mmCIF file of C-alpha atoms and ligand atoms in Angstrom:
data_model
loop_
_atom_site.group_PDB
_atom_site.id
_atom_site.type_symbol
_atom_site.label_atom_id
_atom_site.label_comp_id
_atom_site.label_asym_id
_atom_site.label_seq_id
_atom_site.Cartn_x
_atom_site.Cartn_y
_atom_site.Cartn_z
ATOM 1 C CA MET A 1 -43.715 74.605 127.281
ATOM 2 C CA ALA A 2 -41.983 73.061 130.270
ATOM 3 C CA LYS A 3 -40.928 75.179 133.214
ATOM 4 C CA LEU A 4 -37.135 75.589 133.200
ATOM 5 C CA ILE A 5 -35.570 74.632 136.516
ATOM 6 C CA ASP A 6 -32.906 77.284 137.004
ATOM 7 C CA GLY A 7 -29.900 75.742 138.744
ATOM 8 C CA LYS A 8 -27.906 78.935 138.455
ATOM 9 C CA LEU A 9 -30.509 80.899 140.383
ATOM 10 C CA ILE A 10 -31.159 78.220 143.018
ATOM 11 C CA SER A 11 -27.431 77.594 143.564
ATOM 12 C CA ALA A 12 -26.895 81.350 144.021
ATOM 13 C CA GLN A 13 -29.650 81.403 146.669
ATOM 14 C CA ILE A 14 -28.041 78.490 148.507
ATOM 15 C CA LYS A 15 -24.592 80.112 148.429
ATOM 16 C CA ASP A 16 -26.124 83.309 149.834
ATOM 17 C CA GLU A 17 -27.749 81.311 152.640
ATOM 18 C CA VAL A 18 -24.397 79.649 153.404
ATOM 19 C CA LYS A 19 -22.637 83.013 153.311
ATOM 20 C CA ALA A 20 -25.087 84.413 155.891
ATOM 21 C CA GLU A 21 -24.591 81.382 158.172
ATOM 22 C CA VAL A 22 -20.793 81.550 157.833
ATOM 23 C CA SER A 23 -20.913 85.216 158.749
ATOM 24 C CA LYS A 24 -23.007 84.436 161.864
ATOM 25 C CA LEU A 25 -20.520 81.741 162.866
ATOM 26 C CA LYS A 26 -17.648 84.196 162.408
ATOM 27 C CA GLU A 27 -19.347 86.630 164.788
ATOM 28 C CA SER A 28 -19.400 83.865 167.395
ATOM 29 C CA GLY A 29 -15.697 83.198 166.799
ATOM 30 C CA VAL A 30 -16.025 80.115 164.579
ATOM 31 C CA THR A 31 -14.280 80.020 161.194
ATOM 32 C CA VAL A 32 -15.218 77.475 158.537
ATOM 33 C CA SER A 33 -12.459 76.010 156.413
ATOM 34 C CA LEU A 34 -12.124 73.532 153.578
ATOM 35 C CA ALA A 35 -8.943 71.794 152.426
ATOM 36 C CA VAL A 36 -8.981 71.301 148.646
ATOM 37 C CA ILE A 37 -6.432 68.785 147.369
ATOM 38 C CA GLN A 38 -5.575 68.307 143.708
ATOM 39 C CA VAL A 39 -2.911 65.860 142.555
ATOM 40 C CA GLY A 40 -1.557 66.549 139.070
ATOM 41 C CA ALA A 41 -2.908 69.074 136.594
ATOM 42 C CA ASP A 42 -5.848 67.444 134.803
ATOM 43 C CA PRO A 43 -7.392 70.498 133.045
ATOM 44 C CA ALA A 44 -11.032 69.647 133.889
ATOM 45 C CA SER A 45 -10.082 69.078 137.556
ATOM 46 C CA SER A 46 -8.244 72.408 137.623
ATOM 47 C CA VAL A 47 -11.434 74.183 136.485
ATOM 48 C CA TYR A 48 -13.547 72.409 139.145
ATOM 49 C CA VAL A 49 -10.982 73.126 141.867
ATOM 50 C CA ARG A 50 -10.764 76.796 140.894
ATOM 51 C CA ASN A 51 -14.563 77.089 141.012
ATOM 52 C CA LYS A 52 -14.700 75.381 144.400
ATOM 53 C CA LYS A 53 -12.136 77.794 145.830
ATOM 54 C CA LYS A 54 -13.993 80.761 144.310
ATOM 55 C CA ALA A 55 -17.242 79.577 145.921
ATOM 56 C CA CYS A 56 -15.432 79.275 149.276
ATOM 57 C CA GLU A 57 -14.188 82.829 148.937
ATOM 58 C CA TYR A 58 -17.702 84.064 148.091
ATOM 59 C CA CYS A 59 -19.215 82.324 151.122
ATOM 60 C CA GLY A 60 -16.460 83.412 153.528
ATOM 61 C CA ILE A 61 -15.148 79.861 153.910
ATOM 62 C CA GLU A 62 -11.382 79.614 154.206
ATOM 63 C CA SER A 63 -9.832 77.324 151.641
ATOM 64 C CA LEU A 64 -6.587 75.537 152.372
ATOM 65 C CA SER A 65 -5.170 74.780 148.961
ATOM 66 C CA TYR A 66 -2.937 71.784 148.187
ATOM 67 C CA GLU A 67 -1.797 71.527 144.574
ATOM 68 C CA LEU A 68 0.431 68.472 144.564
ATOM 69 C CA PRO A 69 2.613 67.210 141.714
ATOM 70 C CA GLU A 70 1.530 64.265 139.553
ATOM 71 C CA GLU A 71 4.371 62.152 141.070
ATOM 72 C CA THR A 72 2.961 62.434 144.617
ATOM 73 C CA THR A 73 2.902 58.938 146.133
ATOM 74 C CA GLU A 74 -0.100 57.296 147.747
ATOM 75 C CA GLU A 75 1.738 57.332 151.103
ATOM 76 C CA GLU A 76 2.454 61.072 150.834
ATOM 77 C CA LEU A 77 -1.186 61.785 150.094
ATOM 78 C CA LEU A 78 -2.313 59.524 152.961
ATOM 79 C CA ASP A 79 0.061 61.381 155.308
ATOM 80 C CA LEU A 80 -1.408 64.736 154.276
ATOM 81 C CA ILE A 81 -4.953 63.461 154.881
ATOM 82 C CA ARG A 82 -3.980 62.074 158.306
ATOM 83 C CA GLU A 83 -2.506 65.463 159.222
ATOM 84 C CA LEU A 84 -5.633 67.322 158.020
ATOM 85 C CA ASN A 85 -7.879 64.855 159.871
ATOM 86 C CA LYS A 86 -6.190 65.972 163.107
ATOM 87 C CA ARG A 87 -6.039 69.709 162.446
ATOM 88 C CA ALA A 88 -8.672 71.733 164.316
ATOM 89 C CA ASP A 89 -8.402 74.559 161.756
ATOM 90 C CA CYS A 90 -9.632 72.287 158.946
ATOM 91 C CA ASN A 91 -13.350 71.398 158.895
ATOM 92 C CA GLY A 92 -13.662 69.721 155.525
ATOM 93 C CA ILE A 93 -11.346 67.723 153.258
ATOM 94 C CA LEU A 94 -11.943 67.401 149.531
ATOM 95 C CA VAL A 95 -9.709 65.305 147.289
ATOM 96 C CA GLN A 96 -10.485 66.137 143.675
ATOM 97 C CA LEU A 97 -11.055 63.062 141.502
ATOM 98 C CA PRO A 98 -9.794 61.466 139.342
ATOM 99 C CA LEU A 99 -6.444 60.796 141.007
ATOM 100 C CA PRO A 100 -3.383 59.718 138.986
ATOM 101 C CA LYS A 101 -3.471 55.997 138.132
ATOM 102 C CA HIS A 102 -0.701 55.005 140.586
ATOM 103 C CA ILE A 103 -2.866 56.107 143.539
ATOM 104 C CA ASN A 104 -5.635 53.858 144.872
ATOM 105 C CA GLU A 105 -8.657 56.177 145.045
ATOM 106 C CA GLU A 106 -10.631 53.986 147.419
ATOM 107 C CA ARG A 107 -7.760 53.852 149.913
ATOM 108 C CA ILE A 108 -7.501 57.654 149.860
ATOM 109 C CA LEU A 109 -11.232 58.324 150.249
ATOM 110 C CA ASP A 110 -11.479 55.789 153.092
ATOM 111 C CA GLU A 111 -8.718 57.606 154.981
ATOM 112 C CA ILE A 112 -10.627 60.906 155.148
ATOM 113 C CA SER A 113 -12.286 61.305 158.549
ATOM 114 C CA PRO A 114 -16.044 60.695 158.113
ATOM 115 C CA LEU A 115 -16.517 63.923 160.129
ATOM 116 C CA LYS A 116 -14.620 65.918 157.468
ATOM 117 C CA ASP A 117 -15.825 64.044 154.378
ATOM 118 C CA VAL A 118 -17.659 66.953 152.667
ATOM 119 C CA ASP A 119 -17.996 64.917 149.439
ATOM 120 C CA GLY A 120 -19.987 62.247 151.298
ATOM 121 C CA PHE A 121 -18.003 59.437 149.658
ATOM 122 C CA HIS A 122 -16.795 57.675 152.836
ATOM 123 C CA PRO A 123 -18.509 54.309 153.510
ATOM 124 C CA VAL A 124 -19.573 55.560 156.961
ATOM 125 C CA ASN A 125 -21.464 58.479 155.385
ATOM 126 C CA VAL A 126 -22.932 56.247 152.673
ATOM 127 C CA GLY A 127 -24.151 53.958 155.487
ATOM 128 C CA CYS A 128 -25.548 56.886 157.499
ATOM 129 C CA LEU A 129 -27.544 58.003 154.462
ATOM 130 C CA SER A 130 -29.013 54.554 153.962
ATOM 131 C CA ILE A 131 -30.268 54.301 157.570
ATOM 132 C CA GLY A 132 -31.264 57.958 157.931
ATOM 133 C CA LYS A 133 -28.554 59.054 160.385
ATOM 134 C CA PRO A 134 -26.971 62.525 160.158
ATOM 135 C CA GLY A 135 -23.893 62.674 157.949
ATOM 136 C CA PHE A 136 -22.555 64.074 154.701
ATOM 137 C CA VAL A 137 -24.507 63.472 151.502
ATOM 138 C CA SER A 138 -22.881 63.395 148.068
ATOM 139 C CA CYS A 139 -23.230 66.905 146.605
ATOM 140 C CA THR A 140 -24.783 66.226 143.187
ATOM 141 C CA PRO A 141 -27.751 64.112 144.352
ATOM 142 C CA ALA A 142 -28.282 66.437 147.330
ATOM 143 C CA GLY A 143 -28.414 69.294 144.794
ATOM 144 C CA VAL A 144 -31.035 67.459 142.721
ATOM 145 C CA ILE A 145 -33.322 67.221 145.773
ATOM 146 C CA GLU A 146 -32.936 70.975 146.368
ATOM 147 C CA LEU A 147 -33.762 71.707 142.708
ATOM 148 C CA ILE A 148 -36.965 69.658 142.881
ATOM 149 C CA LYS A 149 -38.130 71.021 146.245
ATOM 150 C CA ARG A 150 -37.250 74.660 145.651
ATOM 151 C CA SER A 151 -39.076 74.537 142.303
ATOM 152 C CA GLY A 152 -42.202 73.593 144.261
ATOM 153 C CA TYR A 153 -42.525 69.921 143.307
ATOM 154 C CA GLU A 154 -43.649 67.363 145.864
ATOM 155 C CA ILE A 155 -41.633 64.116 146.052
ATOM 156 C CA ALA A 156 -43.729 62.245 148.641
ATOM 157 C CA GLY A 157 -45.904 59.599 147.043
ATOM 158 C CA LYS A 158 -44.520 60.219 143.536
ATOM 159 C CA GLU A 159 -43.128 57.595 141.157
ATOM 160 C CA CYS A 160 -39.431 58.465 141.029
ATOM 161 C CA VAL A 161 -37.186 56.738 138.509
ATOM 162 C CA VAL A 162 -33.391 57.085 138.570
ATOM 163 C CA ILE A 163 -31.424 56.050 135.491
ATOM 164 C CA GLY A 164 -27.913 55.073 136.595
ATOM 165 C CA ARG A 165 -26.566 53.312 139.682
ATOM 166 C CA SER A 166 -23.185 54.933 140.349
ATOM 167 C CA ASN A 167 -21.944 55.310 143.922
ATOM 168 C CA ILE A 168 -21.648 59.089 143.500
ATOM 169 C CA VAL A 169 -25.033 59.837 141.893
ATOM 170 C CA GLY A 170 -27.479 56.982 141.201
ATOM 171 C CA LYS A 171 -27.387 55.116 144.513
ATOM 172 C CA PRO A 172 -27.395 58.142 146.869
ATOM 173 C CA MET A 173 -30.038 59.741 144.616
ATOM 174 C CA ALA A 174 -32.320 56.759 145.172
ATOM 175 C CA MET A 175 -31.731 56.892 148.944
ATOM 176 C CA LEU A 176 -32.547 60.616 149.087
ATOM 177 C CA LEU A 177 -35.746 60.266 147.043
ATOM 178 C CA LEU A 178 -36.757 57.427 149.349
ATOM 179 C CA LYS A 179 -36.052 59.611 152.388
ATOM 180 C CA GLU A 180 -38.452 62.165 150.849
ATOM 181 C CA ASN A 181 -41.076 59.385 150.667
ATOM 182 C CA GLY A 182 -40.920 58.908 146.910
ATOM 183 C CA THR A 183 -41.635 55.485 145.397
ATOM 184 C CA VAL A 184 -38.248 54.808 143.890
ATOM 185 C CA THR A 185 -37.041 52.595 141.047
ATOM 186 C CA VAL A 186 -33.384 52.446 140.007
ATOM 187 C CA THR A 187 -32.684 51.458 136.406
ATOM 188 C CA HIS A 188 -29.351 50.712 134.749
ATOM 189 C CA SER A 189 -27.684 49.284 131.655
ATOM 190 C CA LYS A 190 -29.136 45.814 132.284
ATOM 191 C CA THR A 191 -32.732 46.977 132.814
ATOM 192 C CA ALA A 192 -34.823 44.859 130.426
ATOM 193 C CA ASP A 193 -37.396 47.414 129.255
ATOM 194 C CA LEU A 194 -36.078 50.828 130.234
ATOM 195 C CA LYS A 195 -38.820 52.811 128.478
ATOM 196 C CA ALA A 196 -41.596 50.871 130.194
ATOM 197 C CA VAL A 197 -40.108 51.910 133.563
ATOM 198 C CA THR A 198 -39.177 55.526 132.765
ATOM 199 C CA LYS A 199 -42.632 56.142 131.246
ATOM 200 C CA ARG A 200 -44.096 55.625 134.733
ATOM 201 C CA ALA A 201 -41.959 58.339 136.299
ATOM 202 C CA ASP A 202 -43.472 61.504 137.754
ATOM 203 C CA ILE A 203 -39.888 62.483 138.593
ATOM 204 C CA LEU A 204 -37.175 61.202 136.257
ATOM 205 C CA VAL A 205 -33.513 61.665 137.235
ATOM 206 C CA VAL A 206 -31.150 60.848 134.392
ATOM 207 C CA ALA A 207 -27.510 60.023 135.215
ATOM 208 C CA ILE A 208 -26.683 57.554 132.495
ATOM 209 C CA GLY A 209 -23.573 59.143 130.967
ATOM 210 C CA LYS A 210 -24.742 58.996 127.323
ATOM 211 C CA PRO A 211 -25.271 62.271 125.422
ATOM 212 C CA LYS A 212 -28.921 63.041 124.523
ATOM 213 C CA MET A 213 -29.975 59.408 125.007
ATOM 214 C CA ILE A 214 -33.315 60.130 126.697
ATOM 215 C CA ASP A 215 -35.845 61.508 124.209
ATOM 216 C CA ALA A 216 -39.589 62.095 124.574
ATOM 217 C CA SER A 217 -40.346 58.400 124.008
ATOM 218 C CA TYR A 218 -38.934 57.667 127.502
ATOM 219 C CA VAL A 219 -40.907 60.392 129.288
ATOM 220 C CA LYS A 220 -44.455 60.536 130.671
ATOM 221 C CA ASP A 221 -46.475 63.663 129.853
ATOM 222 C CA GLY A 222 -46.114 66.106 132.727
ATOM 223 C CA ALA A 223 -42.995 64.544 134.269
ATOM 224 C CA VAL A 224 -40.318 66.527 136.100
ATOM 225 C CA VAL A 225 -37.049 65.684 134.323
ATOM 226 C CA ILE A 226 -33.650 66.228 135.943
ATOM 227 C CA ASP A 227 -30.578 65.830 133.727
ATOM 228 C CA VAL A 228 -27.326 65.067 135.575
ATOM 229 C CA GLY A 229 -25.246 64.453 132.411
ATOM 230 C CA ILE A 230 -22.769 66.867 130.886
ATOM 231 C CA HIS A 231 -21.108 66.280 127.514
ATOM 232 C CA ARG A 232 -19.994 68.101 124.384
ATOM 233 C CA ASP A 233 -22.081 67.312 121.304
ATOM 234 C CA ALA A 234 -20.874 67.067 117.687
ATOM 235 C CA ASP A 235 -20.917 70.906 117.422
ATOM 236 C CA ASN A 236 -18.844 71.187 120.625
ATOM 237 C CA LYS A 237 -21.890 72.555 122.465
ATOM 238 C CA LEU A 238 -22.621 71.404 126.032
ATOM 239 C CA CYS A 239 -25.483 68.918 126.292
ATOM 240 C CA GLY A 240 -26.871 66.466 128.846
ATOM 241 C CA ASP A 241 -28.052 62.852 128.889
ATOM 242 C CA VAL A 242 -31.507 64.176 127.915
ATOM 243 C CA ASP A 243 -32.414 65.263 124.394
ATOM 244 C CA PHE A 244 -33.707 68.647 125.577
ATOM 245 C CA GLU A 245 -35.497 69.681 122.345
ATOM 246 C CA SER A 246 -37.397 66.386 122.240
ATOM 247 C CA VAL A 247 -38.321 66.190 125.956
ATOM 248 C CA GLU A 248 -39.050 69.836 126.737
ATOM 249 C CA PRO A 249 -42.492 69.884 124.997
ATOM 250 C CA VAL A 250 -43.807 66.896 127.015
ATOM 251 C CA ALA A 251 -42.277 67.600 130.444
ATOM 252 C CA GLU A 252 -43.869 69.693 133.204
ATOM 253 C CA ALA A 253 -40.405 70.913 134.170
ATOM 254 C CA ILE A 254 -36.845 70.232 133.024
ATOM 255 C CA THR A 255 -33.289 71.222 133.931
ATOM 256 C CA PRO A 256 -31.166 72.751 131.152
ATOM 257 C CA VAL A 257 -27.524 71.820 130.473
ATOM 258 C CA PRO A 258 -25.612 73.953 131.261
ATOM 259 C CA GLY A 259 -27.283 75.827 134.133
ATOM 260 C CA GLY A 260 -29.250 72.993 135.731
ATOM 261 C CA VAL A 261 -27.679 70.407 138.021
ATOM 262 C CA GLY A 262 -24.064 71.536 137.374
ATOM 263 C CA PRO A 263 -23.991 74.684 139.532
ATOM 264 C CA MET A 264 -25.782 72.865 142.362
ATOM 265 C CA THR A 265 -22.867 70.533 143.107
ATOM 266 C CA ILE A 266 -20.597 73.328 144.335
ATOM 267 C CA ALA A 267 -23.443 75.049 146.220
ATOM 268 C CA MET A 268 -24.107 71.797 148.096
ATOM 269 C CA LEU A 269 -20.396 71.435 148.812
ATOM 270 C CA MET A 270 -20.548 74.853 150.505
ATOM 271 C CA LYS A 271 -23.585 73.664 152.492
ATOM 272 C CA ASN A 272 -21.672 70.526 153.493
ATOM 273 C CA CYS A 273 -18.876 72.739 154.851
ATOM 274 C CA LEU A 274 -21.470 74.176 157.264
ATOM 275 C CA THR A 275 -22.621 70.646 158.119
ATOM 276 C CA SER A 276 -19.000 69.813 158.964
ATOM 277 C CA VAL A 277 -19.009 72.439 161.710
ATOM 278 C CA GLU A 278 -22.237 70.954 163.135
ATOM 279 C CA LEU A 279 -20.969 67.371 162.989
ATOM 280 C CA GLN A 280 -17.659 68.272 164.640
ATOM 281 C CA LYS A 281 -19.310 69.959 167.641
HETATM 282 N N1 GUN B 1 -14.542 64.905 140.299
HETATM 283 C C1 GUN B 1 -15.694 65.055 139.587
HETATM 284 N N2 GUN B 1 -16.739 65.287 140.410
HETATM 285 C C2 GUN B 1 -16.230 65.299 141.672
HETATM 286 C C3 GUN B 1 -16.805 65.499 142.969
HETATM 287 O O1 GUN B 1 -18.018 65.719 143.137
HETATM 288 N N3 GUN B 1 -15.952 65.447 144.014
HETATM 289 C C4 GUN B 1 -14.622 65.198 143.855
HETATM 290 N N4 GUN B 1 -13.872 65.147 144.951
HETATM 291 N N5 GUN B 1 -14.062 65.000 142.685
HETATM 292 C C5 GUN B 1 -14.857 65.046 141.601
#
């Protein structure tokens, strides 16, 4: 039986640590605040945004909420970001994705001050990560590192394989594992013999976007398996990119879906709000 890596528990610990830090800052007269911007009313985005604001409330972080209509223009959104970039009472800026099709996402994300970019999506922060300078790190991959470390698994010297090369998960994931001195391989849809590579992994991070694709035949005995995917299966039940029933008997440890990586993203966002105060000093 694999050890279950409990993202709910670990994310709760992190939020409690943030809450304690925020409270200390408050005593010294510093408030922490996050602007959360949603354009339109995509139902999944509304759930994420609500959960982000709830986490802020729990941690004592002030949330400045902007729920803008679907028809908001790119210029209007850029103006709001420019205003928030200047405001001293706003430490972090989060623009919930996806944006409506008439808005150029890249242009919006590039406008956010790198010092307030709590999502870690700005090219300056992506660059800082790749050369080991302080900056914001994308929340999901940062959460994966916390899951591995806080579950007691060493990364240094281990064969780490990442499946997926997205800008939000795969690429920063590889950079973070490298920073922890893992030996890192990134695989993707064009990888010639995926199984041959994943079978080498001591730590396997799966962010491929295909429900239950990774079964035991991809996994080395005793591997630590982290599943970043989230989907609904044929029975409308939540599942990941990993076929849990198949992989669980061979893995040393595995994250469940739900309750694995998912809750970590918001916990790391809260941590990044603290980082924003540090970076803005
Ligand atoms: N939409 C889905 N995931 C994310 C995320 O991590 N950050 C933002 N801003 N939007 C998202």
